[in-house]
XYZ file of C-alpha atoms in Angstrom:
449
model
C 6.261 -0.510 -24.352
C 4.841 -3.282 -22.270
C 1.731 -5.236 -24.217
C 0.451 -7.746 -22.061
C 0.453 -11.391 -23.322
C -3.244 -12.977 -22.789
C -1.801 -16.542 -22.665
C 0.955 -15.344 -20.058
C -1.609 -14.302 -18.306
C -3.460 -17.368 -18.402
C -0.450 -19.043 -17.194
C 0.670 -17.179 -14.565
C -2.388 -15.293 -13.338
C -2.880 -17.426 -9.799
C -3.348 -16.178 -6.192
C -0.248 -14.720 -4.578
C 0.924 -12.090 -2.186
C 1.880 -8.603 -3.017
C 4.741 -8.671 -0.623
C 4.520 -5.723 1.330
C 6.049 -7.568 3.840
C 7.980 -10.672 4.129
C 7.218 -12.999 5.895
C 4.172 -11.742 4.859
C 0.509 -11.123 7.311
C -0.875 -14.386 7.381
C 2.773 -15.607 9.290
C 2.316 -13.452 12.090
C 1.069 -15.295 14.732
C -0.741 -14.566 17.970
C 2.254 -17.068 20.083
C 4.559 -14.113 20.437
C 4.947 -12.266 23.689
C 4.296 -8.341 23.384
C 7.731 -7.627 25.145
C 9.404 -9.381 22.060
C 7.852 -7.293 19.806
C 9.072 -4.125 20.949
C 12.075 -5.084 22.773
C 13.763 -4.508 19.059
C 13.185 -0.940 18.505
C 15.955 0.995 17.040
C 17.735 4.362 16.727
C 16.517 4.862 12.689
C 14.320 7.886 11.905
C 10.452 6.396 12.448
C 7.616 5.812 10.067
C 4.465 6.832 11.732
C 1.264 5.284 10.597
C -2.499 6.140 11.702
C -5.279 3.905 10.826
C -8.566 6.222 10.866
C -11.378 3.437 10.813
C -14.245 5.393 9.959
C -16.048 6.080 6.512
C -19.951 7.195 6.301
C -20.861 4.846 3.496
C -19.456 1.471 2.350
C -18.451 1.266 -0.720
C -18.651 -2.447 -1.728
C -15.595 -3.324 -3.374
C -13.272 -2.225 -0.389
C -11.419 -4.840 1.305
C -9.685 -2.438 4.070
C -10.453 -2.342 7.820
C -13.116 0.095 8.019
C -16.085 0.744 10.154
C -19.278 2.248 8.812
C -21.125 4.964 10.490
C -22.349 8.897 9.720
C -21.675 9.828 13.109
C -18.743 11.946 14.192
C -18.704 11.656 17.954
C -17.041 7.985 17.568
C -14.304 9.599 15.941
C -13.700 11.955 19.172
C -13.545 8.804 21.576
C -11.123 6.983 18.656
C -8.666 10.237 19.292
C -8.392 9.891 23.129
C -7.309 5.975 22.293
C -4.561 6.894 19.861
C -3.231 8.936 22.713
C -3.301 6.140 24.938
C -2.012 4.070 22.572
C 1.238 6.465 21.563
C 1.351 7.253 25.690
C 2.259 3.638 26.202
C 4.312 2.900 23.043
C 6.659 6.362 23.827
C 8.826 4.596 26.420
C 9.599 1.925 23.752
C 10.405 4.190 20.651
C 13.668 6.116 22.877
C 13.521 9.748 23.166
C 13.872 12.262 20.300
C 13.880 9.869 17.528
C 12.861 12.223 14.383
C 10.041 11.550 12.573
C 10.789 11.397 8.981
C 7.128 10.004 7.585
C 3.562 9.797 8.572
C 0.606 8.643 6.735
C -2.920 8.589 7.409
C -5.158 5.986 5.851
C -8.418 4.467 6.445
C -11.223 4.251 6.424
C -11.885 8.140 5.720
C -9.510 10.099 7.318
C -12.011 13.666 6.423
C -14.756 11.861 8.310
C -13.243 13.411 10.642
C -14.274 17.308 11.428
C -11.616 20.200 10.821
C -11.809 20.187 14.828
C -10.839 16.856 15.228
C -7.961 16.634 12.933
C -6.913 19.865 15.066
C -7.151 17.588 18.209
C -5.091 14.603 16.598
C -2.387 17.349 15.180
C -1.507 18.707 18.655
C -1.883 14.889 19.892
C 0.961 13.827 17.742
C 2.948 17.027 17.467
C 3.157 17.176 21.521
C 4.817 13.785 21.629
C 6.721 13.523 18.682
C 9.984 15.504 16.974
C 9.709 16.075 13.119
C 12.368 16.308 10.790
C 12.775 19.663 8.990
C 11.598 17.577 5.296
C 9.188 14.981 6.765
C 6.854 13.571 4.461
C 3.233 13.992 5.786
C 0.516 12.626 3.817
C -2.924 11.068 3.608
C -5.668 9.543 1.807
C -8.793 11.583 1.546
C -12.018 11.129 -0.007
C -13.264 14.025 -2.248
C -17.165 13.375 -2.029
C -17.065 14.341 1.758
C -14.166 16.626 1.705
C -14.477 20.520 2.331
C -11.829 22.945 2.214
C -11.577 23.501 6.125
C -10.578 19.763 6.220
C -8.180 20.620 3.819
C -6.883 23.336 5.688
C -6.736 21.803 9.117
C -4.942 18.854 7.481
C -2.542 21.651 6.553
C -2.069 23.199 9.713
C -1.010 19.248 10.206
C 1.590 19.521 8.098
C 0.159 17.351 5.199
C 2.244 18.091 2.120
C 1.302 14.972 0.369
C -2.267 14.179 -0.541
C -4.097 11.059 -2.246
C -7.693 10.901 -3.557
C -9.520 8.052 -4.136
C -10.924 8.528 -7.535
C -11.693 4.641 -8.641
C -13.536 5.403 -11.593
C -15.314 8.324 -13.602
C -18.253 6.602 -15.413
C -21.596 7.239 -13.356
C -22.616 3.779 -14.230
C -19.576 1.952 -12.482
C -20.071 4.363 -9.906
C -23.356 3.424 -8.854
C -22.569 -0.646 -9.215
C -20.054 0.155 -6.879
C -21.638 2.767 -4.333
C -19.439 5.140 -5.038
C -20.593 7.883 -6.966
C -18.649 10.904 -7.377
C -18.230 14.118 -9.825
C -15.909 15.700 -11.867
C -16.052 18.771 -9.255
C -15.759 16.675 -6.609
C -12.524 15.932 -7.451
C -11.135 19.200 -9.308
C -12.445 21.357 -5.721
C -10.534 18.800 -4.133
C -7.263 18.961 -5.815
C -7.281 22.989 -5.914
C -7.883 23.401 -2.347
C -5.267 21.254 -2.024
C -2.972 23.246 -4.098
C -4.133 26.342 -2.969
C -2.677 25.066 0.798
C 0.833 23.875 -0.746
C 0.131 20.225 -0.508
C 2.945 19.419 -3.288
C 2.349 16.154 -4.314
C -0.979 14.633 -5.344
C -1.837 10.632 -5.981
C -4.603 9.593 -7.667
C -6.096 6.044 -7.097
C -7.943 4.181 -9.643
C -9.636 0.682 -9.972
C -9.838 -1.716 -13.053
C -11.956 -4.617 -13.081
C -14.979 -3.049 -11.552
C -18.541 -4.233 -13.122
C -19.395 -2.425 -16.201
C -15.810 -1.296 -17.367
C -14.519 -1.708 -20.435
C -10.718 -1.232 -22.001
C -12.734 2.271 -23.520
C -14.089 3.304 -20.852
C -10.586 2.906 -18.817
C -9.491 5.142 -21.802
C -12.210 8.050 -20.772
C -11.403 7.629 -17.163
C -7.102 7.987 -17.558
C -7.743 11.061 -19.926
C -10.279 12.710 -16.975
C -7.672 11.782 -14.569
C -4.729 12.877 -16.657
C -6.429 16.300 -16.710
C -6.001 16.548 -13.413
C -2.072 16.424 -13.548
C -1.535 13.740 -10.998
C 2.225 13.322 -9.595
C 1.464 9.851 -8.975
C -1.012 6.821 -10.034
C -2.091 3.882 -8.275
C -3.893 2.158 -10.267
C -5.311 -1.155 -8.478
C -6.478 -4.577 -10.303
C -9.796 -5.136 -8.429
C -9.132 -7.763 -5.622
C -12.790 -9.709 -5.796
C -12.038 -11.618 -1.810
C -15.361 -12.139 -0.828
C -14.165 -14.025 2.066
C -12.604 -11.545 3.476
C -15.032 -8.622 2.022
C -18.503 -9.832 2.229
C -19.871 -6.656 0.580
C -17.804 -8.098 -2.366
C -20.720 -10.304 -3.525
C -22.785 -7.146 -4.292
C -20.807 -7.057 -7.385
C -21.260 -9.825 -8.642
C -25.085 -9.002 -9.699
C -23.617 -6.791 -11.947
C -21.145 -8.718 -13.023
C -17.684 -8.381 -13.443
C -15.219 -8.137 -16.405
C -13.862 -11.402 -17.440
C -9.867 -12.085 -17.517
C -8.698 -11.412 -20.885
C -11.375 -7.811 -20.692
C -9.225 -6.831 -17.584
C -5.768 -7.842 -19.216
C -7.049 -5.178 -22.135
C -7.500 -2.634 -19.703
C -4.195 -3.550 -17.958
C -2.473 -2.941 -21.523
C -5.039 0.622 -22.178
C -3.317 1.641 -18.646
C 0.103 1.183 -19.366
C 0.365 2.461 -22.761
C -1.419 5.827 -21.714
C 0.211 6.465 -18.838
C 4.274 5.496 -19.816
C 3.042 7.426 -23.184
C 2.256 10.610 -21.252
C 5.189 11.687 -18.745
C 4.548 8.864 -16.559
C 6.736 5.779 -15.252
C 6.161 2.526 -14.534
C 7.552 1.920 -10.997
C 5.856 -1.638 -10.152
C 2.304 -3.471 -10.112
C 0.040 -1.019 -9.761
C 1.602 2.065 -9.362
C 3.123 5.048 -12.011
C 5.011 7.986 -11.134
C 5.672 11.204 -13.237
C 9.580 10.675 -14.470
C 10.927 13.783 -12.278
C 9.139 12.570 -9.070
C 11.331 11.158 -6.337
C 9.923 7.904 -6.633
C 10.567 7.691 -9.926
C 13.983 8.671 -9.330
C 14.297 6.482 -6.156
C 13.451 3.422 -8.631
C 16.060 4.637 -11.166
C 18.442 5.138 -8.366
C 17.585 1.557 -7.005
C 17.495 3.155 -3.630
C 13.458 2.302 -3.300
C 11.692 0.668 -1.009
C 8.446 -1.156 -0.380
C 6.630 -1.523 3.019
C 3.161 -1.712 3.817
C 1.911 1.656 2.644
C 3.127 0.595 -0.910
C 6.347 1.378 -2.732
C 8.226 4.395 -0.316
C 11.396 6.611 -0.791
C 12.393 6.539 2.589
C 14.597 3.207 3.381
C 16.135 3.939 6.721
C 12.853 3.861 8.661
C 11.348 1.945 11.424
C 7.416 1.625 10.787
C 5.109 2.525 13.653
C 1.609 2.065 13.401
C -1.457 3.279 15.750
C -4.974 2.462 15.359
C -6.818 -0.460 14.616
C -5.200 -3.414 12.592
C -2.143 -1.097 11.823
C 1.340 -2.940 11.365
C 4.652 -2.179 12.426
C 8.149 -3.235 11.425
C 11.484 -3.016 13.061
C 14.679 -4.794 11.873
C 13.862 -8.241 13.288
C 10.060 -7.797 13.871
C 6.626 -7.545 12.973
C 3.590 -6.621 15.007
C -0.326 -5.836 14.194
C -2.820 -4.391 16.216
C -6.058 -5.803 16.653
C -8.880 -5.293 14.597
C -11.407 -5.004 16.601
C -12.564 -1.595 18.598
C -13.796 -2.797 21.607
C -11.176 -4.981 22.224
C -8.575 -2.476 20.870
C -10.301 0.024 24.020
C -10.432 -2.449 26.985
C -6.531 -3.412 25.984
C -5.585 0.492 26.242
C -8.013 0.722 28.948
C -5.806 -2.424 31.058
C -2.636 -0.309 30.108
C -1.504 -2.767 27.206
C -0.642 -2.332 23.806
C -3.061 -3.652 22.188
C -1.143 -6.091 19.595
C -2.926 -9.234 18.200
C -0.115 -10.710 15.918
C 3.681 -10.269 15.231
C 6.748 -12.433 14.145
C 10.051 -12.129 14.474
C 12.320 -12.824 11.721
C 15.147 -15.290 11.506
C 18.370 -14.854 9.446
C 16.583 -16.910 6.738
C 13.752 -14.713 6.777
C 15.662 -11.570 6.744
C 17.845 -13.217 3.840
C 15.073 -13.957 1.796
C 13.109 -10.795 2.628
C 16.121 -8.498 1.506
C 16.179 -10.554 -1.621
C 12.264 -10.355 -2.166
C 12.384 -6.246 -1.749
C 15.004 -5.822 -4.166
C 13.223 -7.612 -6.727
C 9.933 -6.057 -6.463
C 11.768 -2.661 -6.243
C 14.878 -2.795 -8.723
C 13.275 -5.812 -10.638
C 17.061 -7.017 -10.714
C 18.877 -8.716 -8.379
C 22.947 -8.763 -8.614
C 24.607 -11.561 -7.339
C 27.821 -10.003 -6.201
C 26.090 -7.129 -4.335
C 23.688 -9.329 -2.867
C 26.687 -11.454 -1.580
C 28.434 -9.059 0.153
C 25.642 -7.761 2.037
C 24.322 -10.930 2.937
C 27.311 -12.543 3.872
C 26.430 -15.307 2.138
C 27.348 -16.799 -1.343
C 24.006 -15.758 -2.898
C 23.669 -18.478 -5.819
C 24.952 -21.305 -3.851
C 22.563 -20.491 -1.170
C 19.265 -19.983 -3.375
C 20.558 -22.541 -6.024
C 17.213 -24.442 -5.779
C 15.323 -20.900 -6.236
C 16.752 -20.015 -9.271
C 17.049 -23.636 -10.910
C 13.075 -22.953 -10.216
C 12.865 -19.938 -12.487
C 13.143 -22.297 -15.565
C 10.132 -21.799 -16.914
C 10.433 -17.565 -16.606
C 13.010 -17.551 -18.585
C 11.723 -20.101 -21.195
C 8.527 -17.110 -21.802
C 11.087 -14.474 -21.532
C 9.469 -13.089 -18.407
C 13.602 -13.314 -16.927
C 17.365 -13.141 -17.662
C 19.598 -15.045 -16.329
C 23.389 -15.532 -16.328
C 26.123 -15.981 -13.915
C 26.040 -12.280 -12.887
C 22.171 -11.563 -11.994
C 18.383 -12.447 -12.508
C 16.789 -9.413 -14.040
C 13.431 -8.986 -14.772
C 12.042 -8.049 -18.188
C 9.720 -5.729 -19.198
C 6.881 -8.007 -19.904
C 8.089 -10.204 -16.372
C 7.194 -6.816 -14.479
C 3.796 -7.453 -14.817
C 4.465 -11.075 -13.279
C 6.662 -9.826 -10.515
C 4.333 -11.289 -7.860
C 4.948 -14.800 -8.919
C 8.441 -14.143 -9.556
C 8.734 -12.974 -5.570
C 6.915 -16.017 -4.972
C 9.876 -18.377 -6.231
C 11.953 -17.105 -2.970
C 9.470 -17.254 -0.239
C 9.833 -20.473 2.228
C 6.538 -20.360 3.845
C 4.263 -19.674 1.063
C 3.978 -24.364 0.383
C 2.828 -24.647 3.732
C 0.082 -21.353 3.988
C -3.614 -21.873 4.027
C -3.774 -17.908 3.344
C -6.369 -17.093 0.332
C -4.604 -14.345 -1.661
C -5.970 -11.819 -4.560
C -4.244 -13.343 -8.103
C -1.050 -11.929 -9.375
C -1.957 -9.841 -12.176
């Protein structure tokens, strides 16, 4: 059982990446040509990624890339982009390379009609080949969901669903603008159900104004009730910098440190109590689901839709401010709408940023992934499949874990650095240890726990 230490906390608890990437977003750089970006596509099964902008309401503690509006006819003109956008990245990706994921996130992706997810299916289905057991999934919102969305996202192939739940208790709701019922969300998950979606996530939020370590408790046994495969369960990210809408909160108020280190402890004692693993940060996965097994396994992966069971992938994204990933590269699209039409429009892809990795970045990023996935990292293994002698070449990194191991955060002996049980919940910091650019970045990051 993980209890979290308060003065740990204290220590460690500083602004850091979450490493969904390495080098992570604030490397990539506008000072890379286009044709370098996607001169390094492979043969691997792809990773397709939609970013569907558009939500009706704003709801104030999101940080994502997400434009505002009720109206749905924005949503038809965003469609006709996308299949510019995949017209001109085809000739790039080779021909008949299968499709083994696809995610939708947002934004609301059910802000869009029944008709218009219709439209995108036979968009994407027209110019792409899926494999027989592709994992299809995407992030709806229950409040505006109906069960024709449900169903069209079917006909889709969806067979993996997430709701956005963030809290039950009417009072954080409304600090937030975000309310949302008890229906909402059980309609939601039975229509889902009912139209073989197999999997269902569940996202939560702690630190919101108003919370408590009991009312956390009320909102896990709600949402426990609702037999969730998985959990992500998010420490609030308060970056008002990059989130203006942010500073709404803060009339309310917000919990302090050591009330959101409770609620970190309330969270994982009810959830690894009840069925449920403890993959990583933020997220929990029933014991018998293939993440969970994937972790166990050490065969999982982490990319910029979170921790993923699919490792022989090359990441494709579409839309506004999505990211890709080859082998060697990087590449995000811009963020902006009108610019991300007039660049489709002039028959480009409409990139902003990318980077492309050297063998010290793909060293180090190798290294980073397999410690926030298997928390371990074996010399030997690492090694070989580097090519280089691992503790020789990060000598400096691990003479730099000192004071880890001193709070029993790590172990470490001539054989491997593992992680410890209480260390997970530092596993941020830990990452940070290996990456070279992070002395010389002006980025402003969430803290680490």
């Amino acid at each position: 059982m993980i209890t979290p230490d308060l003065k740990l906390v204290e220590k460690y608890n500083q602004p850091g990446p979450r490493y969904t990437s390495y080098p992570t977003a604030p490397q990539f750089t506008e000072n890379v040509a286009a044709e370098a970006l996607v001169a390094d596509m492979g043969k691997s099964p792809l990773s397709l990624y939609f970013h569907l902008p558009f939500c009706a309401s704003l709801c104030w503690f999101c940080g994502c890339t997400k434009m505002i509006t009720s109206k749905t006819a924005p949503a038809e003109q965003y469609i006709e982009l996308l299949e510019q956008e995949m017209d001109l990245m085809l000739p790039h990706l080779g021909q008949q390379r299968p499709v083994q994921q696809l995610h939708f996130g947002g934004g609301t992706p059910n802000h869009f009609t029944p008709e218009q997810i219709d439209t995108l299916a036979r968009a994407i289905h027209s110019r792409f080949h899926f494999a027989e057991d592709a994992e299809i999934s995407a992030e709806l919102d229950p409040r505006r969901l109906t069960q024709d969305h449900i169903k069209a996202f079917a006909r889709l192939g969806v067979n993996r669903v997430s709701f956005g739940v963030q809290d039950i208790q009417e009072k954080t709701q409304k600090a937030v603008n975000r309310v949302q019922s008890d229906e909402q969300n059980r309609d939601a998950i039975r229509w889902a159900k009912e139209a073989g979606m197999c999997s269902l996530n569940i996202d939560l939020i702690y630190g919101l104004p108003y919370q408590t370590p009991d009312s956390i408790h009320e909102t896990l046994n709600q949402v426990l009730s609702y037999d969730p495969d998985r959990l992500a369960v998010f420490s609030y990210a308060h970056v008002p910098w990059i989130a203006p809408a942010q500073k709404i909160l803060e009339r309310h108020g917000l919990p302090s440190g050591e009330e959101k280190i409770k609620m970190l402890g309330v969270i994982i004692r009810e959830l690894t109590s009840r069925g449920y693993q403890y993959i990583g940060m933020d997220h929990f996965a029933k014991v018998s689901d293939p993440l969970a097994v994937a972790q166990r396994n050490k065969t999982m992966q982490r990319n910029f839709q979170g921790y993923s069971t699919f490792h022989d992938v090359e990441i494709c994204g579409f839309g506004i401010s999505s990211i890709s990933q080859t082998n060697n590269t990087y590449r995000q699209n811009v963020k902006d709408l009108n610019t991300y039409e007039s660049m489709l429009n002039d028959g480009k892809l409409p990139l902003d940023k990318g980077y492309v990795l050297n063998q010290d970045d793909r060293m180090r990023r190798l290294t980073i992934m397999r410690l926030m996935c298997d928390h371990t990292l074996h010399f030997q293994t690492l090694s070989k499949e580097l090519g280089i002698p691992f503790k020789d070449y990060f000598a400096s990194e691990l003479n730099q874990l000192k004071s880890f191991i001193a709070d029993e955060l790590v172990e470490l002996n001539s054989d491997y650095l593992k992680v410890t049980p209480q260390g997970s919940l530092f596993i941020r910091n830990i990452a940070m240890i290996f990456d070279a650019h992070l002395a010389q970045s002006k980025a402003r990051h969430s803290k680490t726990v």
